[in-house]
Tab-separated table of C-alpha atoms (C1' of nucleotides) in Angstrom:
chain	number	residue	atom	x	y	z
O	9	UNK	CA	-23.690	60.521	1.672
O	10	UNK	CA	-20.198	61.850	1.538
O	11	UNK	CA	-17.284	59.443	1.069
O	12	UNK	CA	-14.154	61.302	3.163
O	13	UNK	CA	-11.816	58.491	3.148
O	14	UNK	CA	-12.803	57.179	6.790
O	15	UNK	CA	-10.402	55.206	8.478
O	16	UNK	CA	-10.965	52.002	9.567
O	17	UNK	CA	-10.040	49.743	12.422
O	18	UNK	CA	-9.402	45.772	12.787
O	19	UNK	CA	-11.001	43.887	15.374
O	20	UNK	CA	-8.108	44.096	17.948
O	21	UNK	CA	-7.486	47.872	17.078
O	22	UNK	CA	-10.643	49.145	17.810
O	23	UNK	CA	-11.299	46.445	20.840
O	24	UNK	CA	-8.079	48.244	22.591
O	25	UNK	CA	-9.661	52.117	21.415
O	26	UNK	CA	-12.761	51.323	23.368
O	27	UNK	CA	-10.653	49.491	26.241
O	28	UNK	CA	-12.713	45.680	25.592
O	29	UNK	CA	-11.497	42.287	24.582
O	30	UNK	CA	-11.192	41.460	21.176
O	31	UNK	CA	-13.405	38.812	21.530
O	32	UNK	CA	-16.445	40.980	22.617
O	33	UNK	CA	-16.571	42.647	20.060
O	34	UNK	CA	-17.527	39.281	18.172
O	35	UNK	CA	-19.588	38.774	21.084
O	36	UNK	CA	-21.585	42.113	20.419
O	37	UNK	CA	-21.695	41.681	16.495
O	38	UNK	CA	-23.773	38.042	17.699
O	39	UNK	CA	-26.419	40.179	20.273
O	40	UNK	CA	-26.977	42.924	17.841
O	41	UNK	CA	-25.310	45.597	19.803
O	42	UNK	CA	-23.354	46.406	16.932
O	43	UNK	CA	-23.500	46.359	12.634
O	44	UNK	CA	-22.270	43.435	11.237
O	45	UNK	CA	-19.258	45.052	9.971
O	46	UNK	CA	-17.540	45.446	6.584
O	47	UNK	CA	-15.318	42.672	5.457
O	48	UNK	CA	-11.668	43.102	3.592
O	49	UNK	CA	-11.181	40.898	0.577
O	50	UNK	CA	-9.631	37.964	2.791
O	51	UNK	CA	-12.831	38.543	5.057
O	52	UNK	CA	-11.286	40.522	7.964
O	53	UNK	CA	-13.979	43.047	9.924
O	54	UNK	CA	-13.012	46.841	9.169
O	55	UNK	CA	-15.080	48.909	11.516
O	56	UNK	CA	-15.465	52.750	11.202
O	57	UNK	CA	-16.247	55.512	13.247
O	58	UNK	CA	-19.862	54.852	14.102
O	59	UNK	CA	-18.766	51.741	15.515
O	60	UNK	CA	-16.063	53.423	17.802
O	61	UNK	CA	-18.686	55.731	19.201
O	62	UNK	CA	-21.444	53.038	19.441
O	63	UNK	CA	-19.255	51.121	21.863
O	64	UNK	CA	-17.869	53.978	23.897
O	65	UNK	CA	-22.340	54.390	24.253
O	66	UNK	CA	-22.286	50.715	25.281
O	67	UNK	CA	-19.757	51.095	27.696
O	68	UNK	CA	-21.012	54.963	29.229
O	69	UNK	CA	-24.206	52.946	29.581
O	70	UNK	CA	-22.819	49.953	31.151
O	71	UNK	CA	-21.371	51.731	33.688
O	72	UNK	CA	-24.272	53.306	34.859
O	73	UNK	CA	-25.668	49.973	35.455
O	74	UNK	CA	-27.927	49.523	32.217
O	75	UNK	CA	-27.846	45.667	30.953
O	76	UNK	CA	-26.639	45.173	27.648
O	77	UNK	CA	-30.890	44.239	26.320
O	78	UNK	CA	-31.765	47.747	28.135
O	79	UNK	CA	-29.302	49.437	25.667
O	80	UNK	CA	-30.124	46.853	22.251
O	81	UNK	CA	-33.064	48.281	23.005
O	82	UNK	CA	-32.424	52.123	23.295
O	83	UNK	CA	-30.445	51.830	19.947
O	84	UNK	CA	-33.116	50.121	18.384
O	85	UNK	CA	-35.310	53.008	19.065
O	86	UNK	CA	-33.004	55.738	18.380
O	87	UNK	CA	-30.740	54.199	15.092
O	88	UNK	CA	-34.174	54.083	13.323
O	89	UNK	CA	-35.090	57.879	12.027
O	90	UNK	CA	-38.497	56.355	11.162
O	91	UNK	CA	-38.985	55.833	14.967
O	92	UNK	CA	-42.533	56.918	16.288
O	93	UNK	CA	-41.842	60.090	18.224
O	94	UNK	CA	-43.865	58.924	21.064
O	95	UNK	CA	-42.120	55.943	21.478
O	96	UNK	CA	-39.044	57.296	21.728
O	97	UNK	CA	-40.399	60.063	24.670
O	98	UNK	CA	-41.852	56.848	26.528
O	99	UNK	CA	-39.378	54.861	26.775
O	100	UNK	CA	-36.952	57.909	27.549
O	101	UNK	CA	-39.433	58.919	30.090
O	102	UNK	CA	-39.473	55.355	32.136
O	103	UNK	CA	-35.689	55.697	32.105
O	104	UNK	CA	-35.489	58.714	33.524
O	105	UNK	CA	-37.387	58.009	36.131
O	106	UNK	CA	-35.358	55.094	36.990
O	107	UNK	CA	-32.216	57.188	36.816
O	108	UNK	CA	-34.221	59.577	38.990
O	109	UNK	CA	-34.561	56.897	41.729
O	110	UNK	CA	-30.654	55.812	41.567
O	111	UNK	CA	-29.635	59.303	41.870
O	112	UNK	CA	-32.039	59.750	45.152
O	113	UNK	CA	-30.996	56.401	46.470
O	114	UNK	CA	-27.015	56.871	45.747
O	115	UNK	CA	-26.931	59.983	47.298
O	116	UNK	CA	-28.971	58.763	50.533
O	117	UNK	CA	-26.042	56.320	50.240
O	118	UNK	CA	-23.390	59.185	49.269
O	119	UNK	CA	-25.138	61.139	52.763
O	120	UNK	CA	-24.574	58.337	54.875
O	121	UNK	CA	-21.028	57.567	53.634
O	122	UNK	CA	-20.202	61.445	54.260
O	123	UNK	CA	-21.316	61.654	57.593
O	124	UNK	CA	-19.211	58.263	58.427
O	125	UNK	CA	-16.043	59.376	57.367
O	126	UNK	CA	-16.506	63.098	58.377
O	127	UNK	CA	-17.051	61.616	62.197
O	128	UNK	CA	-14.873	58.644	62.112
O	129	UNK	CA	-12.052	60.901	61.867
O	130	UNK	CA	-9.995	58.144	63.615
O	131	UNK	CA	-10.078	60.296	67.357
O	132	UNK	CA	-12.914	60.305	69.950
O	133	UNK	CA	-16.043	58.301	70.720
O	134	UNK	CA	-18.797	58.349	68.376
O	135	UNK	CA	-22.141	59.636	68.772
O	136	UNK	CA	-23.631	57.614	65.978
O	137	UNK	CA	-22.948	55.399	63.236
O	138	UNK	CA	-24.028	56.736	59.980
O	139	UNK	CA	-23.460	52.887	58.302
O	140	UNK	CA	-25.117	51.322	60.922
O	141	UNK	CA	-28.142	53.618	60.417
O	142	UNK	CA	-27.840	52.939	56.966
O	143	UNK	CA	-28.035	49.325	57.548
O	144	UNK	CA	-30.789	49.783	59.667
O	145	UNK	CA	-32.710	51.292	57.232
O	146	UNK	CA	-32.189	55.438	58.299
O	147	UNK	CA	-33.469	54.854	61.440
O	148	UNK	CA	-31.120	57.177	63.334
O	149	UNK	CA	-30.538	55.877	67.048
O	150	UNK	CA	-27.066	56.538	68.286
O	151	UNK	CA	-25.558	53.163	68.585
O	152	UNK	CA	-21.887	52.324	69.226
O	153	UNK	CA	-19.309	52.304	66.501
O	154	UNK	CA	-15.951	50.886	65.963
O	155	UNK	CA	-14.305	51.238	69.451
P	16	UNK	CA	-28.486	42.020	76.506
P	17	UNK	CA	-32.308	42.463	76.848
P	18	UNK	CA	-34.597	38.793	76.273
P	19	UNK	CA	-38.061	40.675	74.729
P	20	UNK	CA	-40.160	38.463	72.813
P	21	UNK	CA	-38.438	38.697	69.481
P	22	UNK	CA	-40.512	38.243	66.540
P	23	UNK	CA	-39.524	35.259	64.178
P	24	UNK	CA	-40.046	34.705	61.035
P	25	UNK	CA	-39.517	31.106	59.001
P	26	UNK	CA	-37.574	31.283	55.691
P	27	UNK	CA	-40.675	31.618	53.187
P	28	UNK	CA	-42.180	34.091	55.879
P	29	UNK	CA	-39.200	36.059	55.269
P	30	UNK	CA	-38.080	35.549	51.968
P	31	UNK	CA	-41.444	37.166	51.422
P	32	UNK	CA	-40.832	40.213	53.613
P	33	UNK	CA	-38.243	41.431	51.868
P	34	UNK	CA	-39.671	40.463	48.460
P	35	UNK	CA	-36.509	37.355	47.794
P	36	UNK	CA	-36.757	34.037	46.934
P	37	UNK	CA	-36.798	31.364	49.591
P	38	UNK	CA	-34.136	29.622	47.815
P	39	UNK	CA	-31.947	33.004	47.914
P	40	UNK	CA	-31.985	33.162	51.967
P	41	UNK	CA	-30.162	29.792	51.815
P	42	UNK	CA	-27.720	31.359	49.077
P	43	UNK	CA	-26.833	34.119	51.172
P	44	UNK	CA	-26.052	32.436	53.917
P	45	UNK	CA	-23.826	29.629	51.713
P	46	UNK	CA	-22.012	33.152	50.808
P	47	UNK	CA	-21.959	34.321	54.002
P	48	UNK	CA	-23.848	37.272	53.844
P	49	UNK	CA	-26.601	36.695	56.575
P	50	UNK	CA	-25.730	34.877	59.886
P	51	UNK	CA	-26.547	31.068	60.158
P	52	UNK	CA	-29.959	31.685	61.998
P	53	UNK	CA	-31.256	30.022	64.811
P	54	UNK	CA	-32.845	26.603	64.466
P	55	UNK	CA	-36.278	25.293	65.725
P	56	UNK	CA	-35.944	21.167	67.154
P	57	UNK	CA	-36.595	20.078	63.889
P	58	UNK	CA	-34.105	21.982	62.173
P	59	UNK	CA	-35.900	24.664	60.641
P	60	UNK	CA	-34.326	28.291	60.418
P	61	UNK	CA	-35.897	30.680	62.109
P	62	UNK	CA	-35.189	34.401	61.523
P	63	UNK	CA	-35.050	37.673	63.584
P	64	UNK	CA	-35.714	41.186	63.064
P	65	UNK	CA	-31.873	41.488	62.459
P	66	UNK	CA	-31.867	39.409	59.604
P	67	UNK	CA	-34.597	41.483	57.958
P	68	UNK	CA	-32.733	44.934	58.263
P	69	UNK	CA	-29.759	43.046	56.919
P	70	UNK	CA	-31.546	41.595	54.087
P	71	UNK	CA	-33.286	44.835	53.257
P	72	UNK	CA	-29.812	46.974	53.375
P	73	UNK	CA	-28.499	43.959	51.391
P	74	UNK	CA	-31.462	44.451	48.134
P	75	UNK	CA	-30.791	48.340	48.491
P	76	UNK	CA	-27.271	47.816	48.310
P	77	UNK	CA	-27.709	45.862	45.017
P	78	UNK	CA	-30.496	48.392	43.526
P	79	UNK	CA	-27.352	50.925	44.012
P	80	UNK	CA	-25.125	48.413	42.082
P	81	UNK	CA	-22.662	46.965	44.545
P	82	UNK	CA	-22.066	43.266	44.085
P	83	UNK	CA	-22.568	40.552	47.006
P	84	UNK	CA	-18.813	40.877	47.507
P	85	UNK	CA	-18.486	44.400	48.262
P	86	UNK	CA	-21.902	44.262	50.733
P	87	UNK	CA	-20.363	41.054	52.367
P	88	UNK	CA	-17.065	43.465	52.891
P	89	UNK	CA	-19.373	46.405	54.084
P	90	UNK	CA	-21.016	44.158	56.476
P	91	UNK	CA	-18.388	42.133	58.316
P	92	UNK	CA	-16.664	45.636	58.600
P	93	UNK	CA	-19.139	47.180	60.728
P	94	UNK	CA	-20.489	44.424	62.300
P	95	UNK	CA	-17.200	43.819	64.029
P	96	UNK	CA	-16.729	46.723	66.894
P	97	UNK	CA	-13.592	45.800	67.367
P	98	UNK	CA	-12.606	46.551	63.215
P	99	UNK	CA	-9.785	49.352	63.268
P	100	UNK	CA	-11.445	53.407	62.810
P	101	UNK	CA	-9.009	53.907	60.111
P	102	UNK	CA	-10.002	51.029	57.950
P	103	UNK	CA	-13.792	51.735	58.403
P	104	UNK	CA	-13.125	55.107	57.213
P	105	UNK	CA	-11.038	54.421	54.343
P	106	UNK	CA	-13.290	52.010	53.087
P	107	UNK	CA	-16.548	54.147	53.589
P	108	UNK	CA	-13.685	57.084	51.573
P	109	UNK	CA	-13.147	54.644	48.573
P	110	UNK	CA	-16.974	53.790	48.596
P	111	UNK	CA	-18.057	57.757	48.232
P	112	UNK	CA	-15.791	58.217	45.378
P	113	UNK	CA	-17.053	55.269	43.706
P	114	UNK	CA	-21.032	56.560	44.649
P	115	UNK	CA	-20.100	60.458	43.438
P	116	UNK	CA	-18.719	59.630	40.192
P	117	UNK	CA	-22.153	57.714	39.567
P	118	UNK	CA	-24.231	60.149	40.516
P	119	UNK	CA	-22.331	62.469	38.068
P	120	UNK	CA	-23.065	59.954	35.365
P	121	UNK	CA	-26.248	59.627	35.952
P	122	UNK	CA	-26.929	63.013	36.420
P	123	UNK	CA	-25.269	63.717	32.734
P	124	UNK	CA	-27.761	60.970	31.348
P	125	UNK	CA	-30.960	62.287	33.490
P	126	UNK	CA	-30.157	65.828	31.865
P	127	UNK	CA	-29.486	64.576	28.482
P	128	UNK	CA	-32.928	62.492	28.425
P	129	UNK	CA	-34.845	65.282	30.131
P	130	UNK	CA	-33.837	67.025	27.291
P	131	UNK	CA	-35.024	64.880	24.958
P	132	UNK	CA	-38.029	64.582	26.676
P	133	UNK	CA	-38.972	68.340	26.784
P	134	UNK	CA	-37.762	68.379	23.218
P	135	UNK	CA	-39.457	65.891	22.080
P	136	UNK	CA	-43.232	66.278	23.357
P	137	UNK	CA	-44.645	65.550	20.076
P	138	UNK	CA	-44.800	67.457	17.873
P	139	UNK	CA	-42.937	70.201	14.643
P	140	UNK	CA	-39.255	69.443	13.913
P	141	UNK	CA	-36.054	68.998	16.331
P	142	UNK	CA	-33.222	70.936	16.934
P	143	UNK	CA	-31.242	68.355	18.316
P	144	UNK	CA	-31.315	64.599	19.427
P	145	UNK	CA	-30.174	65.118	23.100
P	146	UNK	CA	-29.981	60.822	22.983
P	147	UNK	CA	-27.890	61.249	19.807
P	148	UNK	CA	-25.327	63.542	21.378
P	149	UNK	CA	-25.008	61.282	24.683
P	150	UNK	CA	-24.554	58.275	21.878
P	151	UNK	CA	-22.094	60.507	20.636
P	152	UNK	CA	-20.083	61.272	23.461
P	153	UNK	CA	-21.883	64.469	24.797
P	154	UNK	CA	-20.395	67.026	21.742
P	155	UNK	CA	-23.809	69.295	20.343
P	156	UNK	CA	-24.377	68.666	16.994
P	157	UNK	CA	-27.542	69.363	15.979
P	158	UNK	CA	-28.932	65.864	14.079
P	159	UNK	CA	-32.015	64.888	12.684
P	160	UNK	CA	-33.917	63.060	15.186
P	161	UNK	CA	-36.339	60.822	15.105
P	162	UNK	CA	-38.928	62.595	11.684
S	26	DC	C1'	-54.212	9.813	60.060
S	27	DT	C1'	-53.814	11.532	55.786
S	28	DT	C1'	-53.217	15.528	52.689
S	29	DG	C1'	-50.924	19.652	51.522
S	30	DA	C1'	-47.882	23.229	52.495
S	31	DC	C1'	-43.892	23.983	54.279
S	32	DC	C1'	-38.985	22.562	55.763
S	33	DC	C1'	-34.317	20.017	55.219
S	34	DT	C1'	-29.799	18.761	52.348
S	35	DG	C1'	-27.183	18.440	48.310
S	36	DT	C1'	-26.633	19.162	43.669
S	37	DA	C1'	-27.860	20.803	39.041
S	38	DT	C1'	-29.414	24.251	35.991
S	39	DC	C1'	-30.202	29.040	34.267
S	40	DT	C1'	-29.022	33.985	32.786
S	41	DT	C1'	-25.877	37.643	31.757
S	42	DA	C1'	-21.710	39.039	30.051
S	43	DC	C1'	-17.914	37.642	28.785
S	44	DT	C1'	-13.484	34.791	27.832
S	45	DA	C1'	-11.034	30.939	26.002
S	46	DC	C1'	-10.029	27.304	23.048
S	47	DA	C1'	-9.380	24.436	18.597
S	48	DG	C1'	-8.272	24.217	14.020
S	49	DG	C1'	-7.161	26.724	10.261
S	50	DG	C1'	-6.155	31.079	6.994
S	51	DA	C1'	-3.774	35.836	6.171
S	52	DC	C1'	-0.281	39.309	6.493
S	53	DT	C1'	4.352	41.303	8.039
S	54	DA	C1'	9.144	41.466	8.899
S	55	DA	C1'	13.770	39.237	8.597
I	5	DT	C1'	10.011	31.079	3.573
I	6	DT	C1'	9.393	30.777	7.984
I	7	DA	C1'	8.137	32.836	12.324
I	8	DG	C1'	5.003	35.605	14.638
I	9	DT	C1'	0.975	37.944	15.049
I	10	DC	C1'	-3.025	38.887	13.689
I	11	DC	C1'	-7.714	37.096	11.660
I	12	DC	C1'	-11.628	33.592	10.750
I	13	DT	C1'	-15.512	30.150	12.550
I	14	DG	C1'	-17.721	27.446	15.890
I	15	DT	C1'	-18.123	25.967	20.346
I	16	DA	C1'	-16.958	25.460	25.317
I	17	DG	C1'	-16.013	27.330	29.737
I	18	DT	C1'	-16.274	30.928	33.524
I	19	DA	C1'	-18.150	34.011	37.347
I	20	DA	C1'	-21.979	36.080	39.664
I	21	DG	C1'	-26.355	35.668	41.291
I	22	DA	C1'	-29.723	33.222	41.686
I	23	DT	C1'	-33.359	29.313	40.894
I	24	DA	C1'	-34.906	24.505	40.462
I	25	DC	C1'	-35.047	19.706	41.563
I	26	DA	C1'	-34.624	15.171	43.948
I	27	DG	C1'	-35.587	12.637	47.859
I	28	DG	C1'	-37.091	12.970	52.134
I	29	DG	C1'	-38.878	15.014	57.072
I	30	DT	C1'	-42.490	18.175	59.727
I	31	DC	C1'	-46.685	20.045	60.996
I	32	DA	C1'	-51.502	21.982	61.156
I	33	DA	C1'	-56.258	21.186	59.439
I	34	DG	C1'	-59.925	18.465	58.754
DNA sequence: CTTGACCCTGTATCTTACTACAGGGACTAA
DNA sequence: TTAGTCCCTGTAGTAAGATACAGGGTCAAG
């Protein structure tokens, strides 16, 4: 429990530091994403460090398409040190295996999207449409393309 | 232009199919992402085997996180023969970019869980908390984790 | 020839994740 | 001391993506 003089934000500092709206951080203090904060005298939120790297989590998270419950929940495991170990591996094993199947489906996605743009160079006829296979569910039958 | 006996399918008979709500077939159409079907004399919609591979590319599109918008986009650009090569390709470019820098998130999240689930199987002390340092913002300090 | 499962239209409601007031207090700079 | 810009609380509104409901028509089975 050290007490280096940690430095503090206000609401509209530390929304802009973590690129959000002021207002959701308020929004996230409500869910339980985030501590209720500390409080200056006149009853202003001061929010340290933790909080700054909390919400960059949130946001990492976000963006790889986790809702905001999915990641209450992950910080509810993890925050607690008295966490049963097993829980913790469970629930980090289901994720991964959903991360797992994104990863296999985005680059089936990522393979399709290469082979489009490496043939539609813009000259020639086509021999197949890597999109339209796609869209046909990687059945690959060389239909017409774009002209 | 071939007439084979197409297989129909009514709207609960395909909501079903592709695992939506009946409700939802309406909604797409409304938002323009599936085709005003065909109607039987009384009015009722009655689907094709087109409609199914679009739905289906449609609920993979979503599992990979594009929104209705950007699959309506995706779809009325190749649908349409006649769209321009360049734009096809520029699109499909933006979309890759968009799908790589995913995969590399996800992929930094799949190896910091993997971690933490070969680290923690159980049982003696941890080195590290491999979900603490992706909370953290990926730097390796080694933290108590979880007892 | 009725019952029950389906269909139609239009509109209303729900969830998630914000975003925007309204009405008032606090702090800073001139 | 008076703007101007932040902050407070509570509540309302928005957008996306469905999902439900009201009031009625259709159709196949028994």
């Amino acid at each position: 429990m050290k007490e280096k003089t940690k430095p503090t934000w206000t609401r509209a500092a530390l929304a802009k530091a973590v690129d959000v709206g002021a207002e959701t951080l308020r929004f996230y203090e409500q869910k339980g994403l985030i501590e209720e904060p500390k409080r200056s005298a006149s009853g202003y939120r001061l929010y340290g460090e933790n909080d700054l790297e909390r919400l960059q989590f949130i946001r990492r998270s976000q963006g790889l398409g986790f809702s905001l419950l999915d990641i209450k929940q992950i910080l509810e495991l993890t925050k607690n040190i008295r966490t049963p170990r097993k829980k913790v591996r469970d629930f980090a094993e289901a994720r991964l295996l959903v991360i797992q199947q994104k990863i296999r489906d985005l680059r089936a996605m990522e393979s399709a999207l290469g082979n489009l743009v490496r043939q539609c160079d813009g000259k020639g006829p086509l021999k197949g449409c890597p999109i339209a296979d796609f869209i046909e569910g990687h059945n690959s039958n060389g239909n017409q393309c774009h002209e």
